[in-house]
Structures are given as structure tokens and as C-alpha cells.
Tab-separated table of C-alpha atoms in Angstrom:
chain	number	residue	atom	x	y	z
M	8	MET	CA	-0.145	-0.226	0.057
M	9	LYS	CA	3.043	2.398	0.707
M	10	LYS	CA	4.364	1.748	-2.725
M	11	ILE	CA	1.270	2.394	-4.353
M	12	PHE	CA	0.724	5.717	-2.398
M	13	LEU	CA	4.411	6.719	-3.089
M	14	LEU	CA	4.049	6.076	-6.780
M	15	LEU	CA	1.062	8.408	-6.878
M	16	VAL	CA	2.898	11.184	-5.084
M	17	CYS	CA	5.790	10.848	-7.303
M	18	LEU	CA	3.292	10.796	-10.573
M	19	ILE	CA	1.589	13.980	-9.108
M	20	PHE	CA	5.155	15.719	-8.612
M	21	THR	CA	6.833	14.622	-11.963
M	22	CYS	CA	3.840	15.315	-14.299
M	23	ASN	CA	3.269	18.804	-12.593
M	24	ILE	CA	-0.330	17.977	-11.660
M	25	SER	CA	-1.932	19.972	-8.948
M	26	LEU	CA	-4.755	18.639	-6.777
M	27	ALA	CA	-6.669	21.867	-6.924
M	28	SER	CA	-7.124	21.434	-10.525
M	29	TRP	CA	-8.644	18.144	-10.140
M	30	PHE	CA	-11.304	19.385	-7.808
M	31	SER	CA	-11.863	23.078	-9.373
M	32	LYS	CA	-14.906	23.438	-11.522
M	33	LYS	CA	-14.837	25.414	-14.754
M	34	ASP	CA	-17.145	28.256	-15.046
M	35	LYS	CA	-20.312	26.927	-16.677
M	36	PRO	CA	-22.829	29.153	-18.380
M	37	PHE	CA	-26.199	30.198	-16.909
M	38	ILE	CA	-29.378	31.842	-17.513
M	39	LEU	CA	-30.933	34.443	-15.143
M	40	PHE	CA	-34.728	35.582	-15.496
M	41	ASN	CA	-36.075	38.790	-14.305
M	42	LYS	CA	-39.273	40.854	-14.440
M	43	ASN	CA	-37.500	44.098	-15.171
M	44	GLN	CA	-34.763	44.855	-17.545
M	45	ILE	CA	-31.572	43.559	-15.959
M	46	THR	CA	-28.950	45.848	-14.655
M	47	LYS	CA	-25.974	45.683	-12.467
M	48	ASP	CA	-28.267	46.818	-9.635
M	49	ASN	CA	-31.002	44.212	-10.059
M	50	VAL	CA	-28.986	41.225	-11.263
M	51	MET	CA	-29.331	39.312	-8.135
M	52	ASP	CA	-33.305	39.741	-7.957
M	53	TYR	CA	-33.892	36.994	-10.491
M	54	THR	CA	-37.117	35.074	-10.380
M	55	SER	CA	-38.578	32.107	-12.181
M	56	GLU	CA	-42.384	32.906	-12.024
M	57	PHE	CA	-43.906	35.521	-14.383
M	58	ASP	CA	-47.371	36.689	-15.336
M	59	ALA	CA	-48.660	35.535	-18.917
M	60	GLY	CA	-48.515	38.452	-21.418
M	61	ARG	CA	-45.559	40.164	-19.835
M	62	ARG	CA	-41.878	40.565	-20.632
M	63	ILE	CA	-39.635	37.995	-19.316
M	64	TYR	CA	-36.118	39.462	-19.382
M	65	TYR	CA	-33.309	36.927	-19.629
M	66	LEU	CA	-29.570	37.154	-19.311
M	67	ILE	CA	-27.195	34.247	-20.735
M	68	ALA	CA	-23.900	34.585	-18.905
M	69	MET	CA	-21.164	32.875	-20.603
M	70	PRO	CA	-17.660	31.701	-19.514
M	71	LYS	CA	-14.578	32.897	-21.337
M	72	GLU	CA	-14.319	29.754	-23.331
M	73	GLN	CA	-17.190	30.762	-25.848
M	74	TYR	CA	-17.147	28.167	-28.685
M	75	SER	CA	-18.874	30.404	-31.357
M	76	ARG	CA	-20.150	33.992	-32.018
M	77	ARG	CA	-23.549	32.374	-32.760
M	78	LEU	CA	-26.230	30.955	-30.517
M	79	TYR	CA	-29.513	29.062	-30.958
M	80	ILE	CA	-32.003	29.866	-28.269
M	81	GLN	CA	-35.309	27.852	-27.958
M	82	ILE	CA	-38.109	27.684	-25.478
M	83	VAL	CA	-40.028	24.287	-24.821
M	84	LYS	CA	-43.065	24.039	-22.921
M	85	LYS	CA	-43.473	20.836	-20.720
M	86	ASP	CA	-47.055	19.924	-21.610
M	87	ASN	CA	-48.856	16.674	-22.269
M	88	ALA	CA	-51.956	18.000	-23.839
M	89	TYR	CA	-50.699	17.403	-27.462
M	90	GLU	CA	-49.576	13.822	-26.915
M	91	ARG	CA	-45.983	14.682	-27.966
M	92	GLN	CA	-44.020	13.020	-25.285
M	93	GLY	CA	-44.839	16.028	-23.063
M	94	TYR	CA	-42.811	18.733	-24.847
M	95	ASN	CA	-44.001	21.483	-27.296
M	96	LEU	CA	-41.500	24.001	-28.961
M	97	VAL	CA	-42.841	27.536	-28.287
M	98	TRP	CA	-40.306	29.989	-29.504
M	99	THR	CA	-36.746	30.003	-31.122
M	100	SER	CA	-34.234	32.646	-31.886
M	101	ASP	CA	-30.795	32.480	-33.770
M	102	VAL	CA	-28.379	35.184	-32.168
M	103	LYS	CA	-25.135	36.586	-33.630
M	104	LEU	CA	-23.149	37.804	-30.821
M	105	LYS	CA	-21.736	41.307	-31.157
M	106	ASP	CA	-18.198	42.324	-30.128
M	107	GLU	CA	-19.583	43.776	-26.808
M	108	ASP	CA	-21.390	40.646	-26.013
M	109	ILE	CA	-18.416	38.650	-25.104
M	110	ALA	CA	-19.603	37.466	-21.611
M	111	SER	CA	-23.124	37.900	-21.764
M	112	TYR	CA	-26.413	38.272	-23.780
M	113	GLU	CA	-29.647	39.753	-22.976
M	114	ASP	CA	-32.998	40.078	-24.167
M	115	TYR	CA	-36.657	39.609	-23.385
M	116	VAL	CA	-39.447	37.189	-24.680
M	117	VAL	CA	-43.462	37.638	-24.259
M	118	ILE	CA	-45.170	34.104	-23.451
M	119	ASN	CA	-49.083	34.166	-23.184
M	120	GLN	CA	-49.878	30.710	-22.171
M	121	PRO	CA	-49.385	29.417	-18.578
M	122	GLY	CA	-47.242	26.734	-18.051
M	123	CYS	CA	-43.869	25.233	-17.204
M	124	TYR	CA	-41.186	26.297	-19.836
M	125	VAL	CA	-37.552	25.132	-20.292
M	126	MET	CA	-35.107	27.788	-22.091
M	127	GLN	CA	-32.375	26.064	-23.881
M	128	VAL	CA	-29.223	27.548	-25.445
M	129	PHE	CA	-27.085	25.673	-28.080
M	130	SER	CA	-23.873	26.866	-29.702
M	131	LYS	CA	-23.916	26.712	-33.566
M	132	ASP	CA	-20.768	24.721	-33.688
M	133	ARG	CA	-22.134	22.113	-31.308
M	134	PRO	CA	-25.817	22.172	-32.201
M	135	THR	CA	-26.563	18.914	-30.310
M	136	LYS	CA	-25.068	19.841	-26.760
M	137	VAL	CA	-27.135	21.972	-24.611
M	138	TYR	CA	-25.041	24.885	-23.783
M	139	ALA	CA	-27.284	26.312	-21.016
M	140	GLU	CA	-30.674	25.419	-19.681
M	141	SER	CA	-33.076	26.845	-16.997
M	142	GLN	CA	-36.524	26.519	-16.075
M	143	PHE	CA	-39.486	29.013	-15.443
M	144	TRP	CA	-43.189	29.145	-15.038
M	145	VAL	CA	-45.863	31.361	-16.385
M	146	ARG	CA	-48.997	32.005	-14.396
């Protein structure tokens, strides 16, 4: 047992591997929703419940490792009324990021029907992998 432990310690030092890099997590993209336009003052006042027919402001925060300058955003409603395995595509948008949109992108959407919704963001160069995802409700 001592030999295995000593071998692991030698491997860590010879390969210049730090233990902190093993346990640290990379920054992941996320989506924030708000009833008001998102500013520096109200960025922490996010919510996930909205009234039907009102603007839903969203902010997509992206890490420094952005794959592409183009995003595909879609909103899917979790619903069993249409017999489509419980999901209904409600809204989509193709976004080309500007030079000032390096770390974040913000916009709004209006949804008129109550229900549970999921916003998914995809990068155009990896269209099958979900880049960011968040859930919200409309009353």
C-alpha cells in the first residue's frame, strides 16, 4: 500500500499536476430571468415565476471559453396536452453575438400561455449539446 501511495505522489510531482485543478470546476454558462430589465443593480433579484403576457427578461452569462459567436435559443413548454411526449416547442431565436457581448447576452420574450417552460441555449458549432438550460413558470 505504501508503494502505491508513493508512486501516486511521485506521479503527481513529476507530471506537474496540482490537486486543486482536479477539484476545481470550470465556469459554466447560466441563464437568469427577471421581471424588469436586467442591470447591475438588480442582477441578483432574479425570479422564475412570471405573469402571462408580460415581458420575461433573460440574461445568458457565458464563460470565457465561448465556442462560437452564434447561439441558438429555444423555449420548450412541458405539456402533455398534445400527446408529443410532454414537450411543445414554443419559441426559437438565432443570435449572432456582437463584439460587446463577449461574456453575456440579454433580451426579452413574451409568453401568453400559462405553464412550465424550459429555455435551452445551443452553440452553433455544437448544435446537439445543450450549452445552458433553465426552467421558469408562467401563471
